[in-house]
Amino acid sequence: MSDVDLRHLLSQMTFEEKIGQLMQYNTHLFTDSTAEITGPLTDLGLDEAMLPFVGSVLNFEDAAQMRAIQQAHLQQDRLKIPMLFMMDVIHGYRTVFPIPLALSGSFDPELVRDCSAMAAKEAAASGVHVTFTPMVDLSRDARWGRVMEGGGEDPLLTAVMGVAQVQGFQGDDLRDTDRIAACVKHFAAYGAPEAGRDYYAVELSERLLRERYFPAYRACIEAGAPMVMASFNTLNGIPAVANEWLMNDILRGEWGFDGVVISDYDAVEELCVHGVAADKKDAAKQAMRCGCDIEMCSAAYASHLKELTQEGVLTTEQIDAAVLRVLMLKDRLGLFEDPYRGASTQKEQAVCLSPAHRALARKAAQESAVLLKNNGVLPLSEDVQTVAVIGPFADSRDLLGAWSLRGDTSEGVTVSEGLAARLPHARILTAPACSNLCGNTDQSGFEAALTAAENADAVVLCLGEPSDYSGEGSSRATLDLPGAQLTLAREVIRVNPRTAVVLFGGRPLALTELDAVAPAILHMWFPGHEGGNAVASLLLGDENPSGKLAMSFPKTVGQCPLSYDRLMSGRPIQASQEDTFLKFRSNYIDSGNLPLYPFGYGLSYSRFEYESLTLDRRTLTADGTLTVTVTVFNNSDRHGKEVVQLYMRDLVASVARPVQQLIAFDKIALAPFERKSVSFTVREEMLRFVDARNHLVSEAGEFEVSTGYADHLLLTERFSLQ
Ligand code: NOJ
């Protein structure tokens, strides 16, 4: 439809019909699978007469249900405006890929694009129109359960991976019925709640918001995401959905965002709970004034927008602008031509969990696994005759991770199954040994596990956190391996030192004690449906681990929040003083400052040597470029992949600058004994920061550029910016 047609449609709408476009409800408010749309909606305080006007739906089962709801809606809707169907398609739909934090650690945006495109194809077959992803909330606190859903602690990596997701989901044209629209969330800074407690307050300076937290949201919008979700949290005292500075000045004003803004679930009515709105009417007024177009799952708009407009508190223009934005999105998705966008049961059967999708899921799990430690027990020999697979994840299907709404755990491959398929000649002894729940210290399964360990050529010890320990509403105050798992690890390793630990989980844990005893640790995160096969291929060395950490792993929970791009402080300690307590220095009495495993860290079975870092010039001008070339040598007889990372440091500036900041990266493949050079182009804009007046600037002076990974910068050179 043209703009004129959409405006004409808007002009024909009654006030109730308009408000309907601004409401989103869960499927359970509509009938299950067939025909009519009915209530009751009294629990929401919603007038049932509004239901036929509802413009969008949150979550549904499948294509059959979507078609039934859409059809029933269109029969009742005078103007035949199709509903939008939205869902959290976070890391796959029917085929589940690794969690986003793991995928981010692949440092491979093309892979992430491919995974998102496949997820879009499956979701579109069921009739999903919009996914509530990417989540680009910078996360630096492992206690926060939702770290699993984001890109980690680095602004650049988070932005690159967010953009890759937008591109993968959306392709070039939203009318393509294999694609769906992306909704960037949670605007803003939802990932920085105090003490890592979900939904809690965020207090951040405007300078930090602009410099580190905002860029990823903005990058996703510039990549074409047509929707933004306003977050639950207060930002400097004001909940996002009613935060005029955030929504009007920054998002709509400075960034010129003219797409649809949706509240998070219930967040409009929660303005009352926060204590910034007197009642639902006040909440509706504030959210509408802040440009929140759709209210998710509460009924302040449905109950009060009409009254507020009649009283002149809100204007018809404000309502019309919001409705028009929703209609435009429906039009961009081609819903007026085909309200079902080709979704059908047949299409679902053809695309979902296809061999190609499973193959990509396996590749993604292989590329995002991180080898944290290896004293030589890995890779396992092909000749192992007996392998003991021990621990709560030994034969567990809980490998999909949170936010796998349509993923069926029974379709997944466990570690034991993966190893049995890879080693058909070997005996696989499986022993779960203990629980992975906090507080469950039952050790009655230890005896069988230790007997299996004693009788095995190799032990694969599968430990970690259950999937519901991360994700929404799953913050932790401790970061230990839950239950008796650490004790189990100590005992198993004592009876059989040929033990490799395989870890699962959605957040960095404090692994200091495990690291002290484990001969090898392979971190799989939540790898998705192909987890067990991916583990087997990595343990046996068919694939060479190449993932790096997108979030630092603390030594102890007390270091949180933690990120590699820290400031110097006036009283720093040297890395060599990490284990010494120095009075009147910025350190802890009882712990070092550095993480156990830093951002960008991850081992390989290859041995990569960083041979040189060269600059093509020593002075960079504002409109010029500087080329940095890094040469890496694979000094081993194994094919491998390495993530070459480029960091910079601004040595003197008007605002204290981080000791290291990632400015570029590239993942390269190296054949045995191959040497490769990677060139990065450095431009003035990569050296910018937000100054004390909140302006994005660069300042002339000396800079360092380094390669390696956080806290282990191997080669460093200097240049100056003129
Ligand atoms: C609440 C979550 O915070 C958000 O990320 C999600 O998209 C909505 N619920 C809808 O499920």
XYZ file of C-alpha atoms and ligand atoms in Angstrom:
733
model
C 0.000 0.000 0.000
C 1.138 3.530 -0.573
C 1.474 6.058 2.183
C -1.710 7.676 0.862
C -3.599 4.388 1.046
C -2.457 3.805 4.605
C -3.513 7.289 5.629
C -6.850 6.715 3.928
C -7.261 3.478 5.871
C -6.443 5.344 9.064
C -9.048 7.990 8.259
C -11.728 5.309 8.054
C -10.955 3.835 11.451
C -13.079 4.386 14.540
C -11.320 5.295 17.780
C -11.763 1.748 19.106
C -10.283 0.323 15.948
C -7.297 2.612 16.301
C -6.690 1.679 19.911
C -6.903 -1.980 18.938
C -3.799 -1.542 16.798
C -1.932 -0.426 19.902
C -2.791 -3.512 21.938
C -0.976 -6.820 22.103
C -2.192 -9.869 23.969
C -1.135 -13.407 24.589
C -2.787 -16.129 22.539
C -4.461 -17.577 25.567
C -6.864 -14.660 25.470
C -8.107 -15.909 22.132
C -9.626 -19.328 21.618
C -7.238 -22.216 21.181
C -7.165 -23.346 17.665
C -10.288 -22.517 15.799
C -12.780 -19.914 14.832
C -13.906 -17.231 17.212
C -12.044 -14.799 19.300
C -13.531 -14.547 22.760
C -12.686 -13.385 26.290
C -12.788 -13.300 29.173
C -10.528 -10.381 29.801
C -11.754 -9.177 33.103
C -8.532 -10.159 34.853
C -6.804 -7.537 32.736
C -9.507 -5.010 33.428
C -10.095 -4.968 29.683
C -13.481 -4.381 28.161
C -14.266 -7.549 26.231
C -15.791 -5.504 23.478
C -12.264 -4.410 22.568
C -11.041 -7.902 21.764
C -12.065 -8.036 18.109
C -9.996 -4.909 17.524
C -6.731 -6.244 18.960
C -3.956 -5.590 16.463
C -1.255 -8.012 17.511
C -0.666 -11.311 19.236
C 2.180 -12.487 21.462
C 3.201 -16.151 21.196
C 1.196 -18.915 19.575
C 1.638 -22.580 18.837
C 2.002 -23.088 15.130
C 0.776 -22.225 11.641
C -2.590 -23.889 12.169
C -3.318 -21.839 15.273
C -2.030 -18.646 13.723
C -4.192 -19.112 10.643
C -7.255 -19.819 12.759
C -6.777 -16.717 14.888
C -6.055 -14.527 11.874
C -9.035 -15.875 9.983
C -11.400 -15.355 12.893
C -10.058 -11.852 13.347
C -10.501 -10.932 9.705
C -14.069 -12.187 9.761
C -14.870 -9.812 12.592
C -12.744 -6.858 11.578
C -14.708 -4.345 9.545
C -11.644 -2.977 7.784
C -9.879 -6.345 7.464
C -6.639 -5.177 9.029
C -4.542 -8.297 9.681
C -3.058 -8.974 13.077
C 0.686 -9.016 13.691
C 2.030 -12.185 15.308
C 5.115 -11.745 17.447
C 7.307 -14.167 19.350
C 10.673 -14.496 21.020
C 12.666 -16.320 18.368
C 15.946 -15.853 20.153
C 18.376 -18.587 19.088
C 16.432 -20.691 16.658
C 12.823 -21.672 16.335
C 12.227 -25.421 15.938
C 15.925 -26.016 15.302
C 17.744 -24.568 18.281
C 21.156 -22.970 17.853
C 23.560 -22.085 20.681
C 22.490 -19.268 22.980
C 23.334 -15.751 21.739
C 26.175 -15.260 24.245
C 27.816 -18.400 22.834
C 27.218 -17.371 19.235
C 28.739 -13.998 19.978
C 31.893 -15.827 21.045
C 32.164 -17.402 17.606
C 33.305 -13.927 16.529
C 31.752 -14.904 13.218
C 28.978 -12.512 12.172
C 28.322 -14.435 8.967
C 27.558 -17.542 10.951
C 25.212 -15.545 13.178
C 23.517 -14.121 10.080
C 23.012 -17.639 8.715
C 21.556 -18.916 11.992
C 19.151 -15.974 12.160
C 18.115 -16.490 8.548
C 17.326 -20.137 9.210
C 15.446 -19.284 12.381
C 13.480 -16.719 10.378
C 12.600 -19.289 7.752
C 11.271 -21.752 10.298
C 9.427 -19.089 12.280
C 7.921 -17.539 9.156
C 6.607 -20.954 8.130
C 4.586 -20.948 11.363
C 3.393 -17.399 10.820
C 5.691 -15.360 13.066
C 5.956 -11.802 11.731
C 8.185 -10.165 14.293
C 10.807 -11.618 16.621
C 11.775 -9.910 19.855
C 15.452 -10.095 19.081
C 18.268 -9.038 19.026
C 18.895 -8.284 22.648
C 21.860 -5.943 22.596
C 21.938 -5.006 26.260
C 25.591 -4.766 27.159
C 26.126 -7.218 30.034
C 28.995 -7.091 32.436
C 27.535 -8.822 35.426
C 27.432 -12.609 35.340
C 24.891 -12.658 38.152
C 22.285 -11.313 35.739
C 20.563 -14.344 34.210
C 19.883 -12.696 30.908
C 23.518 -12.435 29.938
C 22.827 -15.638 27.984
C 20.609 -13.724 25.606
C 22.994 -10.960 24.604
C 26.290 -10.363 22.879
C 28.418 -10.032 26.010
C 30.434 -7.221 27.536
C 31.932 -5.470 24.552
C 30.146 -2.639 22.722
C 31.660 -3.417 19.317
C 31.061 -7.174 19.408
C 27.524 -6.655 20.732
C 26.745 -4.217 17.920
C 28.266 -6.410 15.203
C 26.348 -9.471 16.370
C 23.119 -7.483 16.797
C 23.381 -6.166 13.262
C 24.141 -9.666 11.944
C 20.936 -10.885 13.564
C 18.879 -8.062 12.103
C 20.273 -8.797 8.656
C 19.745 -12.530 9.010
C 16.167 -12.245 10.184
C 15.135 -9.536 7.776
C 17.143 -10.088 4.592
C 16.751 -7.279 2.081
C 12.990 -7.156 1.937
C 10.465 -7.741 4.691
C 7.948 -8.896 2.087
C 10.060 -12.001 1.589
C 7.925 -14.631 3.320
C 11.029 -16.484 4.504
C 12.011 -13.464 6.592
C 10.607 -11.780 9.656
C 11.069 -8.388 11.276
C 13.479 -7.814 14.165
C 12.666 -5.880 17.330
C 15.736 -4.496 19.108
C 15.626 -4.724 22.864
C 15.621 -3.743 25.689
C 15.954 -0.031 25.265
C 17.863 0.917 27.251
C 20.635 -0.536 29.378
C 18.471 -3.323 30.805
C 21.676 -5.349 31.127
C 23.141 -3.172 33.850
C 20.799 -3.644 36.826
C 22.334 -2.933 40.188
C 23.798 -6.080 41.763
C 22.830 -8.107 38.689
C 19.243 -8.500 39.884
C 16.780 -8.761 37.029
C 14.271 -5.934 36.497
C 16.142 -3.777 38.969
C 17.323 -0.182 38.743
C 19.979 1.021 36.320
C 22.015 4.090 37.224
C 24.470 5.118 34.537
C 25.901 8.442 33.501
C 24.737 9.902 30.213
C 28.370 9.758 29.124
C 28.629 6.015 29.627
C 25.219 5.389 28.100
C 26.188 7.254 24.969
C 29.646 5.785 24.739
C 29.109 2.125 25.538
C 25.452 1.224 25.960
C 23.630 3.074 23.177
C 25.749 2.264 20.103
C 24.528 -1.329 19.665
C 20.834 -0.336 19.721
C 21.519 2.423 17.264
C 23.525 0.153 14.957
C 20.609 -2.310 14.818
C 18.173 0.489 14.017
C 20.466 1.755 11.291
C 20.651 -1.802 9.959
C 16.892 -1.585 9.431
C 15.192 -2.995 12.524
C 11.690 -1.512 12.366
C 10.819 -2.082 16.035
C 12.304 -1.257 19.413
C 11.232 -2.617 22.788
C 11.310 -0.273 25.754
C 12.819 -2.012 28.765
C 11.364 -2.797 32.183
C 13.989 -1.008 34.226
C 14.279 2.463 35.579
C 17.094 4.333 33.902
C 18.440 6.955 36.256
C 15.196 6.833 38.168
C 12.659 6.819 35.342
C 11.284 3.620 33.782
C 12.195 3.432 30.114
C 8.648 3.413 28.836
C 7.972 6.762 30.502
C 11.440 8.200 30.082
C 11.033 11.288 27.892
C 14.730 11.885 27.514
C 15.366 8.319 26.421
C 12.383 7.773 24.166
C 11.666 11.227 22.760
C 14.970 13.055 22.870
C 17.327 10.199 22.044
C 15.372 7.526 20.164
C 12.832 9.503 18.188
C 14.723 12.798 18.229
C 18.466 12.345 17.877
C 18.288 9.004 16.120
C 15.176 9.803 14.091
C 13.630 6.389 14.750
C 10.223 6.332 13.060
C 9.400 2.661 13.527
C 7.227 0.984 16.134
C 8.037 1.075 19.833
C 6.522 -1.651 22.005
C 6.618 -1.802 25.777
C 8.023 -4.864 27.455
C 5.479 -7.241 29.000
C 3.189 -5.318 31.336
C 5.714 -2.494 31.551
C 3.132 0.237 31.006
C 1.034 -0.798 33.983
C 4.200 -1.434 35.989
C 4.731 2.332 35.937
C 2.259 2.282 38.818
C 4.301 -0.330 40.698
C 7.494 1.669 40.147
C 5.626 4.513 41.769
C 5.925 6.972 38.909
C 2.284 6.777 37.779
C -0.689 7.323 40.041
C -2.902 4.856 38.211
C -3.355 3.055 34.898
C -4.694 6.157 33.250
C -1.630 8.124 34.241
C 0.551 5.235 33.031
C -1.179 5.222 29.623
C -0.712 8.953 29.316
C 2.985 8.856 30.137
C 3.774 5.913 27.860
C 1.878 7.375 24.897
C 3.586 10.711 25.361
C 6.911 8.903 25.268
C 6.110 7.388 21.898
C 5.304 3.856 23.058
C 3.054 2.640 20.257
C 2.067 -0.836 21.400
C 1.352 -1.838 24.976
C 2.330 -5.437 25.551
C -0.032 -7.488 27.667
C -1.504 -4.905 29.978
C -4.607 -2.862 29.347
C -3.897 0.743 30.236
C -4.203 1.848 26.600
C -7.348 -0.157 25.968
C -8.989 1.239 29.072
C -7.865 4.863 28.986
C -6.623 6.190 25.645
C -10.083 7.217 24.504
C -10.858 9.072 27.698
C -7.436 10.748 27.695
C -7.981 11.952 24.157
C -11.517 13.167 24.855
C -10.177 15.136 27.804
C -7.526 16.693 25.589
C -4.685 15.221 27.648
C -3.533 13.324 24.574
C -4.170 14.449 21.029
C -5.748 12.533 18.171
C -2.547 13.260 16.241
C -0.518 11.391 18.850
C -2.788 8.350 18.594
C -2.898 8.537 14.793
C 0.884 8.704 14.531
C 1.219 5.570 16.648
C -1.445 3.698 14.669
C 0.088 4.722 11.364
C 3.454 3.346 12.428
C 1.820 -0.007 13.209
C -0.079 -0.037 9.897
C 3.133 0.768 8.044
C 4.880 -2.196 9.624
C 1.999 -4.466 8.641
C 2.273 -3.126 5.141
C 6.057 -3.564 4.970
C 5.546 -7.195 5.935
C 3.062 -7.632 3.077
C 0.212 -8.532 5.423
C -2.433 -6.594 3.517
C -1.750 -8.763 0.459
C -1.414 -12.033 2.347
C -2.413 -11.925 6.024
C -0.932 -15.408 6.477
C 2.367 -14.595 4.700
C 2.390 -18.085 3.232
C 2.495 -19.799 6.638
C 1.171 -23.333 6.603
C 1.559 -26.710 8.237
C 3.094 -28.101 5.039
C 5.706 -25.360 4.967
C 6.509 -25.950 8.623
C 7.028 -29.647 7.948
C 9.243 -28.933 4.960
C 11.609 -26.476 6.633
C 11.688 -27.151 10.358
C 14.535 -29.275 11.691
C 15.652 -30.100 8.167
C 19.076 -31.759 7.782
C 20.521 -28.454 6.539
C 19.258 -26.652 9.626
C 20.650 -29.322 11.927
C 23.992 -29.136 10.127
C 24.132 -25.399 10.713
C 23.179 -25.903 14.369
C 26.091 -28.327 14.724
C 28.515 -25.953 13.035
C 27.346 -23.096 15.239
C 27.851 -25.186 18.390
C 31.350 -26.151 17.230
C 32.302 -22.564 16.409
C 31.078 -21.100 19.664
C 32.563 -23.630 22.104
C 35.502 -22.251 24.083
C 38.435 -24.368 25.194
C 39.281 -22.845 28.555
C 42.066 -25.162 29.613
C 43.992 -28.088 28.146
C 47.037 -29.705 29.665
C 47.168 -32.208 26.835
C 44.295 -34.628 27.556
C 42.453 -33.215 24.543
C 41.888 -34.100 21.835
C 40.974 -37.637 22.846
C 42.573 -40.501 21.007
C 40.514 -42.338 18.398
C 41.641 -45.536 20.062
C 39.849 -45.099 23.365
C 38.068 -48.321 24.188
C 36.089 -47.205 27.225
C 34.845 -43.689 27.846
C 33.117 -42.753 31.091
C 30.623 -39.947 30.567
C 29.903 -38.611 34.025
C 27.903 -35.815 35.592
C 24.447 -34.267 35.464
C 24.847 -33.327 31.790
C 26.234 -36.723 30.733
C 22.968 -37.860 29.281
C 20.874 -34.756 29.694
C 18.709 -33.224 27.022
C 18.705 -29.907 28.840
C 21.089 -28.506 26.250
C 18.880 -25.973 24.478
C 19.056 -23.145 26.990
C 16.440 -20.615 28.005
C 14.329 -18.919 25.338
C 13.922 -22.040 23.206
C 10.175 -21.598 23.031
C 9.457 -23.930 20.133
C 12.504 -26.104 20.602
C 11.738 -29.643 21.688
C 14.409 -31.055 23.999
C 13.581 -34.582 22.825
C 14.952 -33.688 19.378
C 18.383 -32.922 20.871
C 21.499 -35.073 21.022
C 23.057 -35.728 24.438
C 26.803 -35.960 25.065
C 26.612 -39.748 25.548
C 24.670 -40.130 22.325
C 27.093 -37.915 20.442
C 30.093 -39.869 21.726
C 28.442 -43.232 21.069
C 27.741 -42.195 17.475
C 31.290 -40.914 16.993
C 32.970 -43.910 18.662
C 30.884 -46.909 17.623
C 33.610 -49.330 18.685
C 33.955 -47.918 22.218
C 32.121 -48.739 25.447
C 30.378 -45.673 26.767
C 29.714 -45.808 30.523
C 27.236 -43.184 31.620
C 26.784 -42.026 35.219
C 24.881 -38.856 36.166
C 26.508 -38.900 39.635
C 24.728 -35.908 41.152
C 22.291 -33.085 40.639
C 23.141 -29.681 39.182
C 20.724 -27.799 41.422
C 21.792 -25.336 44.091
C 21.458 -26.832 47.557
C 21.304 -30.438 46.357
C 24.421 -32.023 47.788
C 23.352 -35.654 47.447
C 26.414 -37.775 46.668
C 24.754 -41.175 46.483
C 25.537 -41.418 42.771
C 29.269 -40.832 43.287
C 30.217 -44.462 43.833
C 28.925 -45.679 40.467
C 30.506 -42.659 38.777
C 33.909 -43.260 40.356
C 33.828 -46.939 39.407
C 33.081 -45.932 35.807
C 35.902 -43.370 35.909
C 38.372 -45.927 37.210
C 37.540 -48.346 34.437
C 37.742 -45.858 31.584
C 40.521 -44.834 29.200
C 39.106 -41.320 29.260
C 36.524 -39.453 31.288
C 34.224 -36.790 29.933
C 32.850 -34.944 32.948
C 29.731 -32.997 32.033
C 28.950 -30.253 34.533
C 27.167 -26.927 34.683
C 23.987 -25.051 35.415
C 20.495 -26.145 34.344
C 18.955 -24.022 31.613
C 16.424 -22.372 33.907
C 19.249 -20.886 36.000
C 19.750 -18.315 33.257
C 17.355 -16.334 31.105
C 14.661 -13.985 32.345
C 14.140 -13.719 36.096
C 17.113 -16.006 36.867
C 19.698 -13.908 38.624
C 22.163 -15.546 40.997
C 23.942 -14.157 44.043
C 26.685 -16.782 43.793
C 28.487 -18.073 40.733
C 29.592 -21.482 41.948
C 28.974 -24.747 40.170
C 25.682 -25.732 41.811
C 25.293 -28.715 44.147
C 28.022 -31.291 44.679
C 29.574 -30.889 41.242
C 32.897 -29.437 42.366
C 33.356 -32.250 44.876
C 32.493 -34.716 42.136
C 35.066 -33.151 39.832
C 37.790 -33.422 42.463
C 37.053 -37.085 43.121
C 36.718 -38.126 39.502
C 39.947 -36.367 38.520
C 41.716 -37.994 41.454
C 40.773 -41.497 40.295
C 41.328 -40.747 36.612
C 43.421 -37.748 35.565
C 42.584 -38.372 31.898
C 39.486 -36.289 32.467
C 38.120 -33.509 30.311
C 35.428 -31.327 31.829
C 32.656 -30.263 29.454
C 30.694 -27.338 30.828
C 27.165 -26.200 30.096
C 25.470 -23.023 31.221
C 24.126 -19.645 30.281
C 26.511 -17.380 32.190
C 30.153 -17.146 33.199
C 30.672 -19.018 36.469
C 33.469 -18.474 38.974
C 35.555 -21.521 38.080
C 38.710 -20.851 40.074
C 38.527 -24.089 42.061
C 37.568 -26.219 39.085
C 40.357 -24.678 37.032
C 42.823 -25.616 39.759
C 42.085 -29.341 39.385
C 40.712 -29.928 35.887
C 43.166 -31.159 33.241
C 40.956 -29.717 30.490
C 37.782 -27.627 30.300
C 35.665 -27.214 27.187
C 32.831 -24.697 27.584
C 29.816 -25.518 25.433
C 27.361 -22.931 26.873
C 23.920 -24.179 25.833
C 24.781 -25.525 22.412
C 21.302 -26.349 21.069
C 19.934 -29.432 19.365
C 23.251 -30.666 17.980
C 25.103 -30.222 21.276
C 26.130 -33.851 21.810
C 27.453 -34.252 18.276
C 29.342 -30.976 18.520
C 30.935 -32.065 21.823
C 32.053 -35.372 20.325
C 33.574 -33.719 17.264
C 35.492 -31.218 19.408
C 36.696 -33.745 21.978
C 37.978 -36.070 19.279
C 39.645 -33.253 17.364
C 37.560 -33.566 14.181
C 36.902 -29.911 14.833
C 39.351 -27.559 16.449
C 37.901 -25.242 19.141
C 37.905 -21.629 17.973
C 35.358 -19.793 20.136
C 36.488 -16.952 22.399
C 34.820 -15.523 25.460
C 32.374 -12.695 24.854
C 32.250 -12.150 28.620
C 34.995 -12.322 31.214
C 34.823 -15.160 33.733
C 35.431 -13.747 37.219
C 37.651 -15.399 39.769
C 34.975 -14.822 42.342
C 31.481 -13.368 42.355
C 32.715 -10.357 44.320
C 34.508 -9.032 41.220
C 31.172 -8.464 39.443
C 30.396 -6.375 37.502
C 33.521 -6.994 35.499
C 34.665 -6.021 32.039
C 37.980 -5.891 30.283
C 37.664 -2.228 29.249
C 38.299 -0.986 32.759
C 39.860 2.304 33.742
C 43.345 2.620 35.132
C 42.422 4.302 38.457
C 44.987 6.545 40.117
C 46.327 3.608 42.089
C 46.471 0.601 39.849
C 48.345 -2.626 40.463
C 50.451 -4.402 37.869
C 49.352 -7.765 36.498
C 52.376 -9.261 38.270
C 50.944 -8.005 41.596
C 47.634 -9.728 40.991
C 48.058 -12.137 43.888
C 49.599 -9.727 46.367
C 47.513 -7.429 48.490
C 48.913 -3.920 48.419
C 47.525 -1.403 50.874
C 46.297 1.886 49.400
C 46.066 0.396 45.915
C 42.925 -0.312 43.934
C 42.621 -4.011 44.670
C 41.004 -6.570 46.955
C 42.403 -8.019 50.140
C 41.173 -11.475 49.250
C 41.131 -11.683 45.461
C 42.959 -10.412 42.432
C 41.441 -7.822 40.113
C 41.741 -9.700 36.859
C 39.231 -12.274 35.670
C 40.075 -15.971 35.678
C 39.501 -16.077 31.919
C 39.302 -12.710 30.187
C 37.233 -11.423 27.296
C 38.558 -12.668 23.954
C 40.228 -15.713 25.512
C 39.939 -19.229 24.125
C 42.459 -21.975 23.334
C 42.901 -24.135 20.271
C 44.528 -27.469 19.485
C 46.741 -25.474 17.103
C 49.547 -23.278 18.398
C 49.161 -19.763 17.088
C 52.108 -17.438 17.288
C 51.690 -13.718 16.814
C 54.761 -12.782 14.816
C 54.393 -9.119 14.023
C 52.203 -6.063 14.211
C 53.123 -3.313 11.784
C 51.685 0.095 10.953
C 51.885 1.662 7.513
C 52.317 5.096 9.098
C 52.782 6.621 12.528
C 50.374 9.506 12.149
C 46.663 9.348 11.478
C 44.782 12.379 10.232
C 41.075 13.036 10.727
C 40.211 12.117 7.153
C 42.943 9.540 6.633
C 43.443 5.870 7.401
C 46.115 3.829 9.048
C 46.651 0.179 8.214
C 47.622 -2.214 10.953
C 48.880 -5.593 9.816
C 49.091 -8.565 12.137
C 50.892 -11.738 11.115
C 49.910 -15.001 12.749
C 51.679 -18.352 12.331
C 50.033 -21.701 12.960
C 52.966 -23.536 14.481
C 51.250 -26.909 14.588
C 50.201 -29.723 12.324
C 46.498 -29.005 12.813
C 44.105 -26.885 10.831
C 42.702 -24.209 13.096
C 40.884 -20.908 13.283
C 42.042 -17.885 15.191
C 40.208 -14.699 16.098
C 42.680 -11.903 15.494
C 41.698 -9.047 17.777
C 42.772 -5.431 17.581
C 42.708 -3.248 20.688
C 43.504 0.402 21.169
C 44.293 2.670 24.058
C 44.094 6.428 24.135
C 47.026 7.341 26.355
C 45.998 10.841 27.407
C 42.532 12.334 26.994
C 40.232 14.796 28.726
C 38.306 11.830 30.159
C 40.063 8.768 31.603
C 40.080 6.066 28.931
C 39.919 2.278 29.229
C 43.188 0.396 29.341
C 42.087 -1.591 26.287
C 39.215 -1.358 23.841
C 38.413 -3.757 21.021
C 38.242 -1.851 17.726
C 38.317 -4.644 15.134
C 38.525 -8.421 14.760
C 38.695 -11.061 12.092
C 38.383 -14.829 12.318
C 40.847 -16.549 10.032
C 41.501 -20.177 9.123
C 45.090 -21.406 9.049
C 46.352 -24.660 7.585
C 49.122 -26.520 9.438
C 52.248 -24.355 9.548
C 50.536 -21.637 7.576
C 51.302 -17.980 8.155
C 48.710 -15.307 7.411
C 48.581 -11.548 7.660
C 45.413 -9.698 8.536
C 45.123 -6.000 7.818
C 42.808 -3.682 9.711
C 42.006 -0.143 8.696
C 41.979 2.332 11.562
C 40.047 5.561 11.118
C 39.670 8.563 13.350
C 36.062 7.653 14.213
C 37.247 4.402 15.826
C 39.162 6.496 18.345
C 36.244 8.608 19.453
C 34.790 8.720 22.936
C 32.144 10.714 24.746
C 33.599 13.667 26.558
C 32.518 15.376 29.756
C 29.915 17.416 27.857
C 28.486 14.258 26.302
C 29.837 14.995 22.856
C 31.354 12.281 20.710
C 34.894 13.444 20.025
C 38.391 12.296 19.326
C 41.350 14.151 20.729
C 44.728 14.500 19.103
C 47.536 12.657 20.830
C 49.222 9.325 21.320
C 47.496 5.972 20.947
C 48.523 2.374 21.354
C 47.298 -0.374 19.120
C 47.711 -3.979 20.204
C 46.815 -7.527 19.314
C 46.273 -10.570 21.483
C 43.303 -10.719 23.825
C 42.176 -8.749 26.858
C 44.893 -8.495 29.515
C 47.232 -10.442 27.235
C 48.169 -7.935 24.610
C 51.045 -9.627 22.880
C 52.267 -6.981 20.450
C 51.831 -3.240 20.779
C 52.764 -0.242 18.619
C 52.150 3.467 18.937
C 50.792 6.101 16.603
C 49.496 9.594 16.962
C 46.271 11.207 15.892
C 46.731 14.688 14.487
C 9.564 -10.130 28.626
C 10.994 -10.073 28.169
O 11.719 -9.146 28.935
C 11.145 -9.705 26.710
O 12.480 -9.850 26.340
C 10.259 -10.553 25.865
O 10.437 -10.222 24.511
C 8.820 -10.353 26.294
N 8.678 -10.755 27.691
C 7.844 -11.143 25.434
O 7.970 -12.489 25.659
